[in-house]
Short mmCIF file of C-alpha atoms in Angstrom, two decimals:
data_model
loop_
_atom_site.label_atom_id
_atom_site.label_comp_id
_atom_site.label_asym_id
_atom_site.label_seq_id
_atom_site.Cartn_x
_atom_site.Cartn_y
_atom_site.Cartn_z
CA MET A 116 -75.03 -293.62 -32.27
CA ARG A 117 -72.46 -293.51 -35.22
CA GLU A 118 -71.40 -290.43 -37.12
CA PRO A 119 -72.69 -289.98 -40.68
CA LEU A 120 -70.09 -288.70 -43.07
CA LEU A 121 -72.37 -288.74 -46.39
CA GLU A 122 -75.43 -288.57 -47.01
CA ALA A 123 -77.64 -288.85 -50.29
CA GLU A 124 -81.03 -287.73 -50.33
CA HIS A 125 -83.32 -288.93 -53.43
CA LEU A 126 -80.51 -289.05 -55.93
CA VAL A 127 -81.99 -289.02 -59.79
CA ARG A 128 -79.33 -289.00 -62.51
CA GLU A 129 -80.81 -289.32 -66.11
CA PHE A 130 -78.74 -289.12 -69.46
CA PRO A 131 -80.04 -288.06 -72.79
CA ALA A 132 -80.44 -291.11 -75.26
CA GLY A 133 -81.77 -289.21 -78.13
CA ARG A 134 -85.21 -288.86 -79.76
CA GLY A 135 -86.49 -287.23 -76.69
CA GLN A 136 -85.51 -290.76 -74.47
CA LYS A 137 -83.78 -290.85 -71.21
CA VAL A 138 -81.28 -293.35 -69.64
CA HIS A 139 -82.40 -293.83 -65.99
CA ALA A 140 -79.36 -294.59 -64.44
CA VAL A 141 -79.88 -293.64 -60.78
CA SER A 142 -83.47 -293.40 -59.70
CA ASP A 143 -84.52 -291.90 -56.14
CA VAL A 144 -81.35 -293.27 -54.35
CA SER A 145 -81.03 -292.44 -50.66
CA LEU A 146 -78.47 -293.63 -48.25
CA CYS A 147 -75.80 -292.78 -45.56
CA LEU A 148 -72.55 -293.68 -45.04
CA TYR A 149 -70.97 -293.53 -41.70
CA ARG A 150 -67.60 -292.43 -40.61
CA GLY A 151 -64.80 -295.50 -40.26
CA GLU A 152 -67.26 -298.16 -42.15
CA THR A 153 -67.06 -300.00 -45.66
CA LEU A 154 -70.49 -299.60 -47.64
CA GLY A 155 -70.61 -302.56 -50.46
CA LEU A 156 -72.77 -301.58 -53.56
CA VAL A 157 -73.32 -304.54 -55.55
CA GLY A 158 -75.38 -305.48 -58.53
CA GLU A 159 -74.95 -306.58 -62.38
CA SER A 160 -73.18 -304.47 -64.87
CA GLY A 161 -75.40 -301.63 -66.07
CA CYS A 162 -77.21 -301.33 -62.72
CA GLY A 163 -75.99 -297.74 -62.10
CA LYS A 164 -73.27 -298.65 -59.39
CA THR A 165 -70.12 -296.54 -60.87
CA THR A 166 -72.72 -293.52 -61.73
CA LEU A 167 -73.79 -293.57 -58.01
CA GLY A 168 -70.24 -293.29 -56.94
CA ARG A 169 -69.74 -290.27 -59.22
CA LEU A 170 -72.63 -288.65 -58.02
CA LEU A 171 -71.67 -289.15 -54.47
CA THR A 172 -68.09 -287.68 -55.04
CA GLY A 173 -69.32 -284.69 -57.22
CA LEU A 174 -67.79 -286.24 -60.36
CA THR A 175 -71.30 -286.14 -62.03
CA PRO A 176 -74.03 -283.41 -61.02
CA PRO A 177 -77.23 -284.96 -60.31
CA SER A 178 -80.39 -284.32 -62.34
CA SER A 179 -82.06 -284.21 -58.58
CA GLY A 180 -81.59 -284.67 -55.28
CA ARG A 181 -78.59 -283.77 -53.24
CA VAL A 182 -75.52 -285.12 -51.64
CA LEU A 183 -74.41 -283.59 -47.72
CA LEU A 184 -70.61 -284.03 -46.99
CA GLU A 185 -70.41 -283.63 -43.16
CA GLY A 186 -73.96 -281.78 -43.38
CA GLN A 187 -72.71 -279.77 -46.25
CA PRO A 188 -74.25 -279.74 -49.69
CA LEU A 189 -71.53 -280.96 -52.13
CA PRO A 190 -73.33 -279.81 -55.41
CA GLY A 191 -74.60 -276.72 -54.58
CA ALA A 192 -71.59 -275.11 -52.58
CA SER A 193 -69.27 -272.33 -54.04
CA GLU A 194 -66.35 -273.18 -55.81
CA ARG A 195 -64.03 -272.51 -53.28
CA ASP A 196 -66.07 -274.56 -50.76
CA VAL A 197 -66.63 -277.52 -53.22
CA ARG A 198 -62.79 -277.67 -53.69
CA GLY A 199 -62.25 -277.80 -49.70
CA LEU A 200 -65.03 -280.63 -49.77
CA ARG A 201 -63.80 -282.57 -52.73
CA ARG A 202 -60.43 -283.18 -51.02
CA LYS A 203 -61.99 -285.22 -48.32
CA LEU A 204 -63.61 -287.39 -51.44
CA GLN A 205 -61.32 -289.54 -53.50
CA PHE A 206 -61.53 -292.31 -56.14
CA ILE A 207 -59.58 -295.59 -56.84
CA PHE A 208 -60.45 -296.57 -60.13
CA GLN A 209 -61.23 -300.18 -61.91
CA ASP A 210 -58.35 -300.02 -64.42
CA PRO A 211 -55.09 -299.52 -63.03
CA TYR A 212 -53.57 -299.40 -66.63
CA ALA A 213 -55.65 -296.51 -67.99
CA SER A 214 -56.21 -294.79 -64.64
CA LEU A 215 -52.11 -293.54 -64.72
CA ASP A 216 -50.96 -291.20 -67.24
CA PRO A 217 -47.95 -293.18 -69.04
CA ARG A 218 -45.85 -290.08 -69.46
CA MET A 219 -45.22 -289.60 -65.65
CA THR A 220 -43.07 -291.06 -63.35
CA VAL A 221 -44.16 -292.60 -60.14
CA ARG A 222 -43.26 -289.56 -58.04
CA ASP A 223 -45.08 -287.55 -60.43
CA LEU A 224 -48.36 -289.26 -60.50
CA ILE A 225 -48.46 -289.76 -56.42
CA ALA A 226 -47.25 -286.07 -56.15
CA GLU A 227 -50.10 -284.74 -58.27
CA PRO A 228 -52.44 -284.35 -55.65
CA LEU A 229 -50.33 -282.61 -53.60
CA THR A 230 -49.11 -280.15 -55.94
CA ALA A 231 -52.77 -279.61 -56.96
CA ARG A 232 -53.78 -278.73 -53.50
CA ARG A 233 -50.31 -276.87 -52.46
CA LEU A 234 -50.04 -279.41 -49.36
CA CYS A 235 -46.04 -279.30 -49.35
CA ALA A 236 -43.49 -276.33 -48.85
CA SER A 237 -41.21 -277.62 -51.35
CA LYS A 238 -40.07 -280.06 -54.15
CA ALA A 239 -37.95 -281.88 -51.39
CA GLN A 240 -40.78 -282.09 -48.93
CA GLU A 241 -43.20 -283.35 -52.02
CA THR A 242 -40.79 -286.34 -52.52
CA GLY A 243 -40.44 -286.94 -49.10
CA LYS A 244 -43.98 -287.36 -48.44
CA VAL A 245 -44.35 -289.54 -51.85
CA LEU A 246 -41.59 -292.03 -50.46
CA GLU A 247 -44.04 -291.83 -47.21
CA LEU A 248 -46.92 -292.81 -49.21
CA MET A 249 -45.21 -295.40 -51.58
CA ALA A 250 -43.80 -297.13 -48.30
CA ALA A 251 -47.51 -297.24 -47.12
CA VAL A 252 -48.75 -299.18 -50.08
CA GLY A 253 -45.86 -301.18 -50.44
CA ILE A 254 -43.73 -299.92 -53.36
CA PRO A 255 -39.99 -299.88 -53.07
CA GLU A 256 -38.49 -296.23 -53.08
CA GLU A 257 -35.86 -297.36 -55.70
CA LEU A 258 -38.81 -297.53 -58.08
CA LEU A 259 -39.53 -293.58 -57.78
CA TYR A 260 -38.64 -292.78 -61.19
CA ARG A 261 -39.80 -295.49 -63.03
CA TYR A 262 -42.97 -295.32 -65.32
CA PRO A 263 -46.45 -297.18 -65.06
CA HIS A 264 -45.68 -299.55 -68.11
CA GLN A 265 -42.57 -300.83 -65.84
CA PHE A 266 -44.83 -302.32 -63.22
CA SER A 267 -47.38 -305.54 -63.13
CA GLY A 268 -51.01 -304.81 -62.60
CA GLY A 269 -50.96 -305.09 -58.77
CA GLN A 270 -48.16 -302.32 -58.30
CA ARG A 271 -50.05 -300.03 -60.47
CA GLN A 272 -53.09 -300.17 -58.50
CA ARG A 273 -51.22 -299.72 -55.68
CA ILE A 274 -49.63 -296.51 -56.78
CA GLY A 275 -53.43 -295.39 -57.69
CA ILE A 276 -54.11 -295.92 -53.86
CA ALA A 277 -51.32 -293.94 -52.87
CA ARG A 278 -52.28 -291.23 -55.34
CA ALA A 279 -55.72 -291.29 -53.56
CA ILE A 280 -54.81 -291.09 -49.83
CA ALA A 281 -52.24 -288.29 -50.77
CA ALA A 282 -54.37 -285.46 -49.99
CA ASP A 283 -55.62 -287.52 -46.59
CA PRO A 284 -59.25 -288.09 -47.83
CA GLU A 285 -62.22 -289.13 -45.18
CA LEU A 286 -64.03 -290.96 -48.07
CA ILE A 287 -62.79 -293.09 -50.79
CA VAL A 288 -64.88 -294.74 -53.69
CA CYS A 289 -63.21 -297.77 -54.71
CA ASP A 290 -64.66 -298.82 -58.12
CA GLU A 291 -64.10 -302.45 -58.91
CA PRO A 292 -60.39 -302.08 -57.52
CA VAL A 293 -59.78 -305.56 -57.93
CA SER A 294 -61.73 -307.08 -60.86
CA ALA A 295 -58.64 -306.55 -63.27
CA LEU A 296 -56.23 -308.35 -61.21
CA ASP A 297 -55.43 -312.11 -60.35
CA VAL A 298 -56.94 -313.67 -57.44
CA SER A 299 -54.17 -313.82 -55.51
CA VAL A 300 -53.19 -310.24 -56.02
CA GLN A 301 -56.71 -309.37 -55.43
CA ASN A 302 -56.34 -310.36 -51.77
CA GLN A 303 -53.14 -308.21 -51.41
CA ILE A 304 -54.91 -305.40 -52.58
CA LEU A 305 -57.93 -306.01 -50.29
CA ASN A 306 -55.91 -306.45 -47.08
CA LEU A 307 -54.11 -303.38 -48.27
CA LEU A 308 -57.30 -301.42 -48.47
CA ARG A 309 -58.28 -302.89 -44.85
CA GLU A 310 -54.81 -301.75 -43.43
CA LEU A 311 -55.31 -298.31 -44.76
CA GLN A 312 -58.50 -297.81 -43.16
CA ARG A 313 -57.41 -298.93 -39.75
CA ALA A 314 -54.62 -296.77 -39.75
CA ARG A 315 -55.97 -293.70 -41.48
CA LYS A 316 -59.84 -293.85 -40.07
CA LEU A 317 -60.89 -294.12 -44.05
CA THR A 318 -64.50 -294.56 -45.06
CA TYR A 319 -65.13 -296.78 -48.07
CA LEU A 320 -67.81 -296.78 -50.75
CA PHE A 321 -66.84 -300.10 -52.24
CA ILE A 322 -68.43 -300.83 -55.71
CA SER A 323 -68.38 -304.31 -57.29
CA HIS A 324 -70.14 -307.10 -58.79
CA ASP A 325 -68.10 -310.02 -57.12
CA LEU A 326 -69.96 -310.90 -54.24
CA SER A 327 -67.46 -312.75 -52.35
CA VAL A 328 -64.96 -309.79 -52.49
CA VAL A 329 -67.85 -307.46 -50.87
CA ARG A 330 -68.40 -310.07 -48.27
CA PHE A 331 -64.75 -310.14 -47.38
CA ILE A 332 -64.52 -306.30 -46.66
CA ALA A 333 -67.93 -304.68 -46.65
CA ASP A 334 -69.40 -303.88 -43.06
CA ARG A 335 -72.81 -302.83 -44.95
CA VAL A 336 -74.39 -303.88 -48.24
CA CYS A 337 -76.31 -302.12 -50.76
CA VAL A 338 -77.85 -303.97 -53.42
CA LEU A 339 -78.58 -301.78 -56.64
CA PHE A 340 -81.10 -302.93 -59.42
CA LEU A 341 -81.39 -300.84 -62.58
CA GLY A 342 -81.01 -297.70 -60.36
CA ARG A 343 -82.88 -298.56 -57.60
CA ILE A 344 -81.89 -299.67 -54.07
CA CYS A 345 -83.39 -303.51 -53.61
CA GLU A 346 -81.67 -304.15 -50.11
CA MET A 347 -79.47 -302.65 -47.51
CA GLY A 348 -78.26 -303.82 -44.37
CA PRO A 349 -75.34 -305.28 -42.16
CA ALA A 350 -73.13 -307.28 -44.66
CA GLU A 351 -73.09 -310.93 -42.85
CA GLU A 352 -77.18 -310.54 -42.47
CA VAL A 353 -77.67 -309.79 -46.00
CA PHE A 354 -75.53 -312.68 -47.11
CA THR A 355 -76.82 -315.33 -44.70
CA HIS A 356 -80.61 -314.30 -44.95
CA PRO A 357 -81.55 -311.94 -47.84
CA LEU A 358 -84.74 -310.36 -47.62
CA HIS A 359 -85.14 -309.23 -51.49
CA PRO A 360 -85.79 -312.19 -54.04
CA TYR A 361 -82.91 -310.38 -56.28
CA THR A 362 -80.38 -310.21 -53.24
CA ARG A 363 -81.31 -314.18 -52.91
CA LEU A 364 -80.85 -314.95 -56.65
CA LEU A 365 -77.20 -312.99 -56.68
CA ILE A 366 -76.07 -314.95 -53.81
CA ASN A 367 -77.38 -318.27 -55.35
CA ALA A 368 -74.94 -317.52 -58.37
CA ILE A 369 -71.77 -317.37 -56.33
CA PRO A 370 -69.71 -319.98 -57.24
CA ILE A 371 -69.51 -323.16 -54.66
CA PRO A 372 -65.90 -324.25 -54.07
CA ASP A 373 -67.04 -327.83 -52.62
CA PRO A 374 -67.46 -330.15 -55.43
CA GLY A 375 -69.99 -332.03 -53.46
CA MET A 376 -72.33 -329.19 -53.07
CA ARG A 377 -72.56 -328.25 -56.98
CA ASP A 378 -75.09 -330.56 -57.99
CA ARG A 379 -77.70 -329.17 -55.26
CA GLU A 380 -80.83 -327.51 -56.87
CA THR A 381 -80.57 -323.72 -56.53
CA GLU A 382 -82.91 -321.01 -58.03
CA LEU A 383 -80.70 -318.83 -60.14
CA LEU A 384 -81.50 -315.63 -61.90
CA THR A 385 -82.89 -315.71 -65.45
CA GLY A 386 -83.49 -313.43 -68.00
CA ASP A 387 -81.77 -310.10 -69.03
CA PRO A 388 -82.01 -307.04 -67.29
CA PRO A 389 -84.87 -304.31 -68.69
CA SER A 390 -83.88 -301.43 -70.76
CA PRO A 391 -82.94 -298.64 -68.56
CA ILE A 392 -84.26 -296.10 -71.31
CA HIS A 393 -87.72 -297.97 -70.63
CA PRO A 394 -87.70 -299.69 -67.05
CA PRO A 395 -90.78 -301.75 -65.98
CA SER A 396 -93.75 -300.16 -64.16
CA GLY A 397 -94.02 -300.63 -60.71
CA CYS A 398 -90.85 -302.88 -59.34
CA ARG A 399 -88.16 -302.54 -61.58
CA PHE A 400 -87.47 -306.27 -60.74
CA ARG A 401 -90.52 -307.87 -61.55
CA THR A 402 -89.99 -309.20 -65.07
CA ARG A 403 -87.29 -311.42 -63.65
CA CYS A 404 -88.71 -311.61 -60.05
CA PRO A 405 -90.45 -315.76 -59.40
CA ARG A 406 -92.41 -314.01 -56.66
CA ALA A 407 -93.88 -311.10 -59.12
CA ALA A 408 -97.66 -310.53 -58.55
CA ALA A 409 -100.23 -307.85 -59.93
CA LYS A 410 -99.24 -304.99 -57.04
CA CYS A 411 -95.50 -305.25 -58.52
CA ALA A 412 -96.30 -303.90 -61.64
CA GLU A 413 -98.74 -301.10 -60.44
CA VAL A 414 -96.97 -299.90 -57.20
CA VAL A 415 -93.35 -298.79 -56.77
CA PRO A 416 -92.34 -300.55 -53.43
CA GLU A 417 -91.65 -298.03 -50.63
CA PRO A 418 -88.17 -299.08 -48.40
CA VAL A 419 -89.28 -301.13 -45.31
CA SER A 420 -87.42 -301.44 -42.42
CA LYS A 421 -87.02 -304.69 -40.81
CA ASP A 422 -84.68 -306.27 -37.97
CA GLY A 423 -82.23 -303.10 -38.67
CA ARG A 424 -82.37 -303.63 -42.28
CA CYS A 425 -84.10 -301.98 -45.46
CA VAL A 426 -85.81 -303.50 -48.29
CA CYS A 427 -87.91 -302.41 -50.91
CA CYS A 428 -90.16 -305.19 -52.15
CA HIS A 429 -93.73 -306.02 -51.80
CA PHE A 430 -93.27 -309.53 -50.64
CA PRO A 431 -89.87 -309.66 -48.77
CA GLU A 432 -88.33 -312.97 -47.89
CA GLU A 433 -89.33 -314.36 -44.43
#
């Protein structure tokens, strides 16, 4: 049986929107990350992916629910315990241009978590550790004292990855880490993440709206719509046989490189996502679902286990 590293129990996060209204960013989300796996979190922009990632790392406190890291509640621990637990959690941000301080050299950027955690006994030891991390992510050591503006986007993301692994974390949340990069550079970064995962026994929560990228890197996939989980299961099974109508429509929207298949008739996702301030009653996807019935407007679908997968739908695909 696989060992759970992080568990989320009934997470809810709401943000005030003025005039007594609330943005329902994450609503009753429960999931588990197992050691050494990559869980892909997918969905349209605004569905709550980044908010959920921040909740799981303690960067944003939940309105209700809790997060357990190795069985210990993350938000409810004492300050000293929280600092110890958060060392095991790191974040790789989407924008490699905005996530690095332009006034700091590569040496200081990568050394920052080492300094904050007092992981090195001297400056010389710290510099040696930085050089090891640079080598691990493919940054030449002669660039040690350069500034972020002197690097390309792919190189900046490598610096961000080096900083994320500096404190030897166990879980890294990758928030759209390749969306701002060219396709060829995307492949390099994805392969680097895989190599680091094998070498350091890392666990990833990989957030992306690009299903092709998620299919390449993820072991399991969690599909999110308007703050709720629609479907979760092994990546290849979800992509080849989706159970939730939303998952199927997302997969249908993936571009096909074969020109001979571009004229095929395919059902696509239509309409705009509902407002997170006034989400629909019952199933939140029902206003865009081709299979919606009266029951969908009245009853929130409960998670149903089917063939080792989880789907929240009254009428899952056969």
